[in-house]
Short mmCIF file of C-alpha atoms in Angstrom, two decimals:
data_model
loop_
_atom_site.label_atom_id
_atom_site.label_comp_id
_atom_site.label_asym_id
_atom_site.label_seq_id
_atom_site.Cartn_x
_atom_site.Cartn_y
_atom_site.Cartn_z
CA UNK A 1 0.00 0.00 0.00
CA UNK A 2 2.74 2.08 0.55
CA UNK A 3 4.80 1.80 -2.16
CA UNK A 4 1.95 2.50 -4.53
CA UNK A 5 1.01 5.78 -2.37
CA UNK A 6 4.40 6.64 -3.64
CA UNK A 7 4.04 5.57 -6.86
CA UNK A 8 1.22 7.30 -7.27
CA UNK A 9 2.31 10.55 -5.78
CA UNK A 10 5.25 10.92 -7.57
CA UNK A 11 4.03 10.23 -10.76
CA UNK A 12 1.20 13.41 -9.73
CA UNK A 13 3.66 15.76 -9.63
CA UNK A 14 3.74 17.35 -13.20
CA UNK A 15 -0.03 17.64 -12.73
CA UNK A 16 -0.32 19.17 -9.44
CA UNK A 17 -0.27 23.36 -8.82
CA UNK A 18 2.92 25.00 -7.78
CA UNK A 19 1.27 25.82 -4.24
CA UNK A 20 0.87 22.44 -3.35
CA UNK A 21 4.02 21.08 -5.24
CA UNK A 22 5.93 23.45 -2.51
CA UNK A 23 3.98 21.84 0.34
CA UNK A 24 4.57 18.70 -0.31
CA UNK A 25 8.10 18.59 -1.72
CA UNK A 26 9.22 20.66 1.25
CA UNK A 27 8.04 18.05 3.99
CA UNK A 28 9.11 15.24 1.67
CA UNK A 29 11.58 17.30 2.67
CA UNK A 30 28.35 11.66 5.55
CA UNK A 31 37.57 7.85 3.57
CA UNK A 32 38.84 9.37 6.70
CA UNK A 33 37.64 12.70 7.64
CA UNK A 34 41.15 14.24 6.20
CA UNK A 35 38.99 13.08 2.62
CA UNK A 36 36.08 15.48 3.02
CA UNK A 37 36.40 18.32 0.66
CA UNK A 38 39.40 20.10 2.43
CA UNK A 39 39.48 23.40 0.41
CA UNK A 40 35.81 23.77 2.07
CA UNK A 41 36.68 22.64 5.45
CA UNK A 42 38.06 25.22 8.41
CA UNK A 43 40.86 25.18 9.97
CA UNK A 44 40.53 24.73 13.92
CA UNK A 45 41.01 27.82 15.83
CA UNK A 46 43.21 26.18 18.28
CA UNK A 47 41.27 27.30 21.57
CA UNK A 48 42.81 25.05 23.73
CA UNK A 49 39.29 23.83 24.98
CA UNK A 50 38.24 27.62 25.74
CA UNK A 51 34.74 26.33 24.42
CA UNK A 52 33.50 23.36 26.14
CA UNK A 53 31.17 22.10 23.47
CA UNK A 54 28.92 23.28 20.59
CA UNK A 55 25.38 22.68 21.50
CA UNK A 56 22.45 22.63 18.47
CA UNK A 57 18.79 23.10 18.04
CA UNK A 58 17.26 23.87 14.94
CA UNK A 59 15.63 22.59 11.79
CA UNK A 60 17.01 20.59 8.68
CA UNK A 61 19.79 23.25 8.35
CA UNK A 62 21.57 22.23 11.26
CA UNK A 63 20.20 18.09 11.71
CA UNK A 64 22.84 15.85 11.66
CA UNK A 65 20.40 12.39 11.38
CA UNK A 66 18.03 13.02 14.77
CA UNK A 67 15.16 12.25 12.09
CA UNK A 68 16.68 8.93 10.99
CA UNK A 69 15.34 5.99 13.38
CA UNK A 70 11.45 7.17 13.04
CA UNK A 71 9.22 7.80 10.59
CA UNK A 72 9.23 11.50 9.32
CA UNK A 73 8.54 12.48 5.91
CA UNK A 74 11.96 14.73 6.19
CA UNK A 75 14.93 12.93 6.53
CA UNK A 76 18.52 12.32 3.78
CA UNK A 77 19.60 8.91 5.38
CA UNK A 78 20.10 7.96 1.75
CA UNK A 79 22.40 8.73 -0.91
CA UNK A 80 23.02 10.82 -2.76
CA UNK A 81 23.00 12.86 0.19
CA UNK A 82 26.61 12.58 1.91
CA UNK A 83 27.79 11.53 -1.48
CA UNK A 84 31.41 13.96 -0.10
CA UNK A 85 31.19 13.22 3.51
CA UNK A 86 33.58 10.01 5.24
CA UNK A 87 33.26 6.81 3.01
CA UNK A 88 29.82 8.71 1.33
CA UNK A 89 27.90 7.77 4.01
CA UNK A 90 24.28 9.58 4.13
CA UNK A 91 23.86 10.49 7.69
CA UNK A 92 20.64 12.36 8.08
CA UNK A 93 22.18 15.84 6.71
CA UNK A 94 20.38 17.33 4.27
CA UNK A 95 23.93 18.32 2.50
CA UNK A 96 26.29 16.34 0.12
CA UNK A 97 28.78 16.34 2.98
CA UNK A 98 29.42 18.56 6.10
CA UNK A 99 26.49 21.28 7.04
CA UNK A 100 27.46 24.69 9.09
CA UNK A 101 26.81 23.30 12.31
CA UNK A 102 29.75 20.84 11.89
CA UNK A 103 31.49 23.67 10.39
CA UNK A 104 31.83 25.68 13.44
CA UNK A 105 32.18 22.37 15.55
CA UNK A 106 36.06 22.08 13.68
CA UNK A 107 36.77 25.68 13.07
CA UNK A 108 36.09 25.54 17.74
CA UNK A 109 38.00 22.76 18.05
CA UNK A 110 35.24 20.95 19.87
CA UNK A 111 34.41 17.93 17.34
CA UNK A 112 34.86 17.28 13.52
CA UNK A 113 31.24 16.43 13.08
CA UNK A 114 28.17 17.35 15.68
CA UNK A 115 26.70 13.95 16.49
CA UNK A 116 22.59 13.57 16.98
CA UNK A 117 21.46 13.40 20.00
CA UNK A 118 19.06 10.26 19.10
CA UNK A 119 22.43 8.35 17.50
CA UNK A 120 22.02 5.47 19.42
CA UNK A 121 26.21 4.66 18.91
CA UNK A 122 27.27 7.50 20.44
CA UNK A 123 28.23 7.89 24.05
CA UNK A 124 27.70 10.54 26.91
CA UNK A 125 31.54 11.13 26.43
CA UNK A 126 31.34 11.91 22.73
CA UNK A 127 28.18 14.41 23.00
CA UNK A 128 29.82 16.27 25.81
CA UNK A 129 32.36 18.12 23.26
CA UNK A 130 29.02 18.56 20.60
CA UNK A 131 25.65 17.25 20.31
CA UNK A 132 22.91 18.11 18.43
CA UNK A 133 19.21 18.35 18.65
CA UNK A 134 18.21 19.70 15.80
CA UNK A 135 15.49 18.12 13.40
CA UNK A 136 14.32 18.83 10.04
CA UNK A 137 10.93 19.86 9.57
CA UNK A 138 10.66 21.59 13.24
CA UNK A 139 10.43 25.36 13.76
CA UNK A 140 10.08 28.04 16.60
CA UNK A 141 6.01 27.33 15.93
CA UNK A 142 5.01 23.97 17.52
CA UNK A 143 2.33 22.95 14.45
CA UNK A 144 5.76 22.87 11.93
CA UNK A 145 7.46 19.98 13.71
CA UNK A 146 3.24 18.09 14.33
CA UNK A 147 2.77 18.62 10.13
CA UNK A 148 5.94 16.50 9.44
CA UNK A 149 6.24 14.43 12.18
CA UNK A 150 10.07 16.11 13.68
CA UNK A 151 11.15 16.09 16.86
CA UNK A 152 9.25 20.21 17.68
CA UNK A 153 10.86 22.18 19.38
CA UNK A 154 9.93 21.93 23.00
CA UNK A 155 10.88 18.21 22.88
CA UNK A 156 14.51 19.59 21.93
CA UNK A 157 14.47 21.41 24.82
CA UNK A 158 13.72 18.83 26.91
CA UNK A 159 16.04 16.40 25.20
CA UNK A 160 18.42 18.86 26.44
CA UNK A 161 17.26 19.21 30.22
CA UNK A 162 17.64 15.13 29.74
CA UNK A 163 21.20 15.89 28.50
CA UNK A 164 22.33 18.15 31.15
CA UNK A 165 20.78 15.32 34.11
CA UNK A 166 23.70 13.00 32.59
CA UNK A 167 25.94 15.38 32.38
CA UNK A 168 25.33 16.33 36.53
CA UNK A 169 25.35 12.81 37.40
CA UNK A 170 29.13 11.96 35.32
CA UNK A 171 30.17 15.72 36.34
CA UNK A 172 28.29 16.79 39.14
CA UNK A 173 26.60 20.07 39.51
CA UNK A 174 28.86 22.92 39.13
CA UNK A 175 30.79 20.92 36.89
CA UNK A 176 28.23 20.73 34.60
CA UNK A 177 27.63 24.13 35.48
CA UNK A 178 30.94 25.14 33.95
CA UNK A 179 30.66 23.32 30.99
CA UNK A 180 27.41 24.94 30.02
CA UNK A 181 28.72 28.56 30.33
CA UNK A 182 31.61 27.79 28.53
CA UNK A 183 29.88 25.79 25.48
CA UNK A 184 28.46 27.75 22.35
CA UNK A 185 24.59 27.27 22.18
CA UNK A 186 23.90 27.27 17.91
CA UNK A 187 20.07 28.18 16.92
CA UNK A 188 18.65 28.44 14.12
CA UNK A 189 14.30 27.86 13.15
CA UNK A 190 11.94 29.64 11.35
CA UNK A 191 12.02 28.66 7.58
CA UNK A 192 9.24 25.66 7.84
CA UNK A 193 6.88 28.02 10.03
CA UNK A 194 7.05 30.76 7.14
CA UNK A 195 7.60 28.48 4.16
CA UNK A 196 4.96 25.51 5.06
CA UNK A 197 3.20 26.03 8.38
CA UNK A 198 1.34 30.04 7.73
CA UNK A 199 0.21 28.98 4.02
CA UNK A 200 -0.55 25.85 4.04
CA UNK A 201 -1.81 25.10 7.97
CA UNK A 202 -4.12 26.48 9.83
CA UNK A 203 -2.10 29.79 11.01
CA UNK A 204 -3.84 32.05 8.35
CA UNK A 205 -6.57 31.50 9.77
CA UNK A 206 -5.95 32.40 12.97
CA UNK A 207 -3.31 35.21 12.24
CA UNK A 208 -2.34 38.12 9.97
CA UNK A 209 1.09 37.14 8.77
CA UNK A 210 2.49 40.09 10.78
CA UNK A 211 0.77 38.50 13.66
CA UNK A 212 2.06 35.43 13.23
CA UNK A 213 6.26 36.97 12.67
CA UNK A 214 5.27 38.23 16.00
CA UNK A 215 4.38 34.78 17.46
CA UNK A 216 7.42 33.07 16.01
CA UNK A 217 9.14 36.24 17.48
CA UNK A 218 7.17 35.20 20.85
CA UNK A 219 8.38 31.67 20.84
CA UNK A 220 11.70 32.14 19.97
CA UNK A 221 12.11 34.72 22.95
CA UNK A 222 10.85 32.46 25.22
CA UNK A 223 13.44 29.35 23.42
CA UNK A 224 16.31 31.56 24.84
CA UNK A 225 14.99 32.38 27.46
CA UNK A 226 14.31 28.71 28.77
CA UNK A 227 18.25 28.02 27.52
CA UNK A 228 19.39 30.79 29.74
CA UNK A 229 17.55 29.92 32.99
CA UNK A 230 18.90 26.35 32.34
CA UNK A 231 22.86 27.40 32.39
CA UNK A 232 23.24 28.66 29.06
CA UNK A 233 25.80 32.00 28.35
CA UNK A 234 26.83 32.20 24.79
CA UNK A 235 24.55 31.86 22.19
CA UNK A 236 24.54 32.18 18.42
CA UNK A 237 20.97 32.75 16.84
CA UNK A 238 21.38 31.99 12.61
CA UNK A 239 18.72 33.78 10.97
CA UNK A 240 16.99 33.41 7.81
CA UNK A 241 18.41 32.87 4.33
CA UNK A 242 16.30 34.18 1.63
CA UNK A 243 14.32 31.50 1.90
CA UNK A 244 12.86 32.49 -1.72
CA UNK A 245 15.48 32.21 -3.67
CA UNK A 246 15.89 28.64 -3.21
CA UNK A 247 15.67 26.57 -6.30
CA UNK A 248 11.73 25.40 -6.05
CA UNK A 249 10.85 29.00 -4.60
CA UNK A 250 13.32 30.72 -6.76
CA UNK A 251 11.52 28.87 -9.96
CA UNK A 252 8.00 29.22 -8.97
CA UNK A 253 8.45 33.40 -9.18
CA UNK A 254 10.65 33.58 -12.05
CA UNK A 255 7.95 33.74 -14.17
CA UNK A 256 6.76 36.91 -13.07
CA UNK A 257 9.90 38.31 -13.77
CA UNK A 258 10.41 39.08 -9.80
CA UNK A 259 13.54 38.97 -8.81
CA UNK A 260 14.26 36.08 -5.87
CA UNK A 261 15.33 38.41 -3.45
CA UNK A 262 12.23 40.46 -3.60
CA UNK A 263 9.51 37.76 -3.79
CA UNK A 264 7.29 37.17 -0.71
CA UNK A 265 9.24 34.40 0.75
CA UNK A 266 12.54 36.39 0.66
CA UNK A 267 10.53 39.38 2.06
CA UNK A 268 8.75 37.52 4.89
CA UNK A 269 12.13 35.90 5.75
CA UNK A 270 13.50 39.22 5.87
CA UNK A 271 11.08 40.99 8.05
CA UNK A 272 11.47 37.90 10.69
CA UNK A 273 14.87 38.99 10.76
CA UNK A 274 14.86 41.95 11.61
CA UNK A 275 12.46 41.31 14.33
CA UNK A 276 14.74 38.30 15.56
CA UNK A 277 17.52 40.91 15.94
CA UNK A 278 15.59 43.51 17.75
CA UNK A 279 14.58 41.03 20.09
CA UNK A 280 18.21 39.30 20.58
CA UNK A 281 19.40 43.54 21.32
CA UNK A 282 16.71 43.22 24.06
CA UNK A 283 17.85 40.26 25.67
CA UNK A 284 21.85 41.55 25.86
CA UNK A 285 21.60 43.27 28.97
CA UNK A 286 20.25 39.68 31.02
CA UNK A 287 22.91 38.44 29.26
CA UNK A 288 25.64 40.86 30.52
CA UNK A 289 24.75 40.36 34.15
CA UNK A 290 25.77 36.87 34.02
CA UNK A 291 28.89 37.40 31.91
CA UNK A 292 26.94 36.23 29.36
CA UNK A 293 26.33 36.70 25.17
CA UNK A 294 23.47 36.25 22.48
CA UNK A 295 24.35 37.29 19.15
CA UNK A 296 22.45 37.09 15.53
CA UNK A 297 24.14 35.41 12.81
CA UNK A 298 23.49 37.10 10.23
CA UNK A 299 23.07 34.62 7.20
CA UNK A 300 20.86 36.26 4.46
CA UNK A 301 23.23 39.06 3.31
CA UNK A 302 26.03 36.80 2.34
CA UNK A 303 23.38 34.14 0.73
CA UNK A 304 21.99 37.47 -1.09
CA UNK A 305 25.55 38.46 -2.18
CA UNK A 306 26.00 34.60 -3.75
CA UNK A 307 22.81 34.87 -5.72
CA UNK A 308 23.46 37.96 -7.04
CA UNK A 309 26.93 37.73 -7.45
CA UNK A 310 27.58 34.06 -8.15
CA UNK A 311 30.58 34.01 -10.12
CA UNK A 312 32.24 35.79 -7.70
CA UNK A 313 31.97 32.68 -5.42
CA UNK A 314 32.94 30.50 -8.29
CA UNK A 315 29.25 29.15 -8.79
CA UNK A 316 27.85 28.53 -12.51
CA UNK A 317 24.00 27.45 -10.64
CA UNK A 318 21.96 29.35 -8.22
CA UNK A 319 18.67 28.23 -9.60
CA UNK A 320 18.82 24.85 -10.40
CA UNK A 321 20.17 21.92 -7.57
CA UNK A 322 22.83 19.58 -7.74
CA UNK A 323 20.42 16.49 -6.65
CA UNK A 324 17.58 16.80 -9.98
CA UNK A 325 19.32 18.96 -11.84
CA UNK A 326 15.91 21.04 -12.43
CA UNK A 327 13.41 18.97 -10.98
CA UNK A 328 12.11 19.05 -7.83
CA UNK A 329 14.24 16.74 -5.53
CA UNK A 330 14.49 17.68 -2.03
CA UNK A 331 14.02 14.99 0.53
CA UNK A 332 12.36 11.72 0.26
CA UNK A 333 12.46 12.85 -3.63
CA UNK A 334 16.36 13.51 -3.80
CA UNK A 335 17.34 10.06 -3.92
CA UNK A 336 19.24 7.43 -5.66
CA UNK A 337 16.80 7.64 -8.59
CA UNK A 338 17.82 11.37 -8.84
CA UNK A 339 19.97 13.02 -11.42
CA UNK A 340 23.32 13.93 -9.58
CA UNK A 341 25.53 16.99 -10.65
CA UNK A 342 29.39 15.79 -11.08
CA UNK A 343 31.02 19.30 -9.81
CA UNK A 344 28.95 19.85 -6.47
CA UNK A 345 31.28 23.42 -6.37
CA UNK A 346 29.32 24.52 -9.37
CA UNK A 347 25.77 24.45 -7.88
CA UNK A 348 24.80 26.73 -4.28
CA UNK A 349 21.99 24.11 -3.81
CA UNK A 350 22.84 20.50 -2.76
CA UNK A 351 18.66 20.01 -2.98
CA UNK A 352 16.03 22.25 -3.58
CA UNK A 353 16.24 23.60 -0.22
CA UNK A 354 19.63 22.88 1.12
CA UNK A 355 23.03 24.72 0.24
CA UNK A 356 25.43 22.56 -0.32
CA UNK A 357 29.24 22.01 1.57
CA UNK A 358 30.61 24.81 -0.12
CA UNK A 359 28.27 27.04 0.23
CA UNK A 360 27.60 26.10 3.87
CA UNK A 361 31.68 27.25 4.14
CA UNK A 362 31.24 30.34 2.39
CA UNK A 363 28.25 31.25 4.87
CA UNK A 364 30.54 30.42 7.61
CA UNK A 365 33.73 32.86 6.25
CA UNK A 366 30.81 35.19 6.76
CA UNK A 367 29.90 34.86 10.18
CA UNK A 368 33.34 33.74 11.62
CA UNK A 369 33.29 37.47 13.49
CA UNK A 370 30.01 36.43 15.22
CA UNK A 371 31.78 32.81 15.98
CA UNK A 372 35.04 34.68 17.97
CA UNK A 373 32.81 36.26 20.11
CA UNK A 374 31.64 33.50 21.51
CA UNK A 375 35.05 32.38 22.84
CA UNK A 376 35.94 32.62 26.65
CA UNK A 377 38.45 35.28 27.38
#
């Protein structure tokens, strides 16, 4: 029964509208680690364990395979994905090899790669230097993890009280207590609630989409919040790529003409911004009292600059993804059926939604300033 739903839905998809194409494509949306790409990987900063550990929440941006061992219609435990990470091994990033969060793992000398929480394999000892919670499909709005069947956002937070138990019982209190303020807390939500959840839910009903920027806005707050109270100091909040100049989204307004940058996705994703920042300004002063830092990452500028100014980066594709090569793979639909790009350093999308490993370094080279200030003094 299964199989045919998917034979069946699949071969629907050149009939079906472009609205509903984006819903469901969306949803349906890792050789020795000296082998993985190394012009694209960062050197360590040699901090001589200032940072304790990098800590992750977020969406399919940031997942490094939480989404794996249940069902969820977003997960890249299959090739191609990972097709340039250790031995090609598809680990549940939604990237062709390393994302950002693993990124800044190496560049803070904490851990190569940020293991997933849920990876049954991996010990207390190897998620105290990283671990990640992340899960595509979530978002700072509850219904975006319930429509895809992720692990939402308040269960990441209370994976993470879980976490810090073990790590009082194998440190003790105040040991853990150090560890926490000295380990870089990585965020980043917010592109399933304004891509998925407001248009195709039941949030337009309920709220103007100003309304509901300010409810994200809301939730979010209240995120950091809850990670303060519970030990956290230094905090990096990612915000928003233009979110409409992915491939599908990119595609679906090019023929109006409309720029990417300018369409409503791009624009919505923008505005959140900008609201994210005012409210991460708000929260410094908390912050300060306890020796403490939040920052926003910004991430949509230098994604802007690539799209307009691809060559620049060495890029030859902005529209079209690696995995489909123009069709709409992203997902459950990028797979081993899927036409594969040969140079992935051509293309800025891995999928139709996801950069790929280059691009995820060239987003980091822009943010490294924001990354140094989260190192103890």
């Amino acid at each position: 029964m299964a199989s045919l739903y998917w034979y069946r839905l699949m071969a629907s998809l050149s009939k079906i509208n472009v609205s509903l194409l984006l819903f469901v494509i969306f949803f349906f949306s890792t050789h020795d680690s000296t082998m993985v790409e190394a012009k694209y990987r960062t050197s360590s900063k040699n901090l001589t364990n200032k940072v304790s550990a990098l800590i992750v929440f977020g969406d399919s941006y940031f997942d490094t395979g939480n989404n794996n061992d249940f069902f969820s219609i977003a997960k890249s435990n299959h090739k191609p994905y990972g097709i340039d990470f250790p031995f090609q091994i598809p680990t549940g990033r939604f990237s062709n090899g390393v994302n950002l969060a693993d990124i800044i793992a190496s560049y803070l000398g904490v851990t190569e790669f940020v293991p997933a929480y849920l990876d049954k394999t991996k010990d207390l000892q190897t998620l105290m230097a990283g671990v990640n919670f992340a899960s595509a499909g979530s978002g700072y709005d509850q219904l975006s993890g319930q429509q895809s069947n992720a692990i939402l956002i308040q269960k990441q937070f209370e994976y993470f009280k879980e976490y810090k138990t073990k790590l009082e019982l194998s440190m003790g209190q105040i040991g853990t207590q150090l560890h926490l303020e000295n380990a870089v807390f990585l965020i980043n939500y917010g592109t399933n609630d304004i891509v998925t959840t407001y248009f195709y839910g039941h949030r337009k009903k309920q709220f103007t989409i100003e309304g509901y920027l300010q409810f994200l806005l809301q939730n979010a707050m209240n995120f950091f919040q809850g990670l303060f109270d519970l030990g956290a100091r230094r905090i990096v909040v990612a915000g928003l790529l233009p979110t409409g100049c992915t491939p599908v989204l990119g595609r679906s307004n090019s023929v109006l003409k409309k720029p990417c940058l300018l369409n409503l996705y791009s624009n919505l994703s923008s505005d959140f911004n900008k609201k994210l920042q005012d409210g991460i300004n708000s929260m410094q002063l908390e912050f300060l009292k306890y020796n403490g830092i939040i920052v926003y990452a910004d991430l949509f500028l230098p994604m802007s600059d690539i799209t307009q100014n691809p060559m620049k980066y060495g890029y030859e594709f902005t529209d079209i993804a690696c995995c489909g090569l123009g069709f709409t793979d992203v997902g459950l639909f990028c797979n081993f059926l899927s036409k594969i790009c040969t140079d992935r350093s051509q293309f800025v999308y891995f999928d139709n939604f996801h950069p790929t490993q280059k691009t995820y370094q060239i987003l980091f080279n822009a943010i490294r300033g924001v990354i140094d200030l989260m190192i103890p003094t």
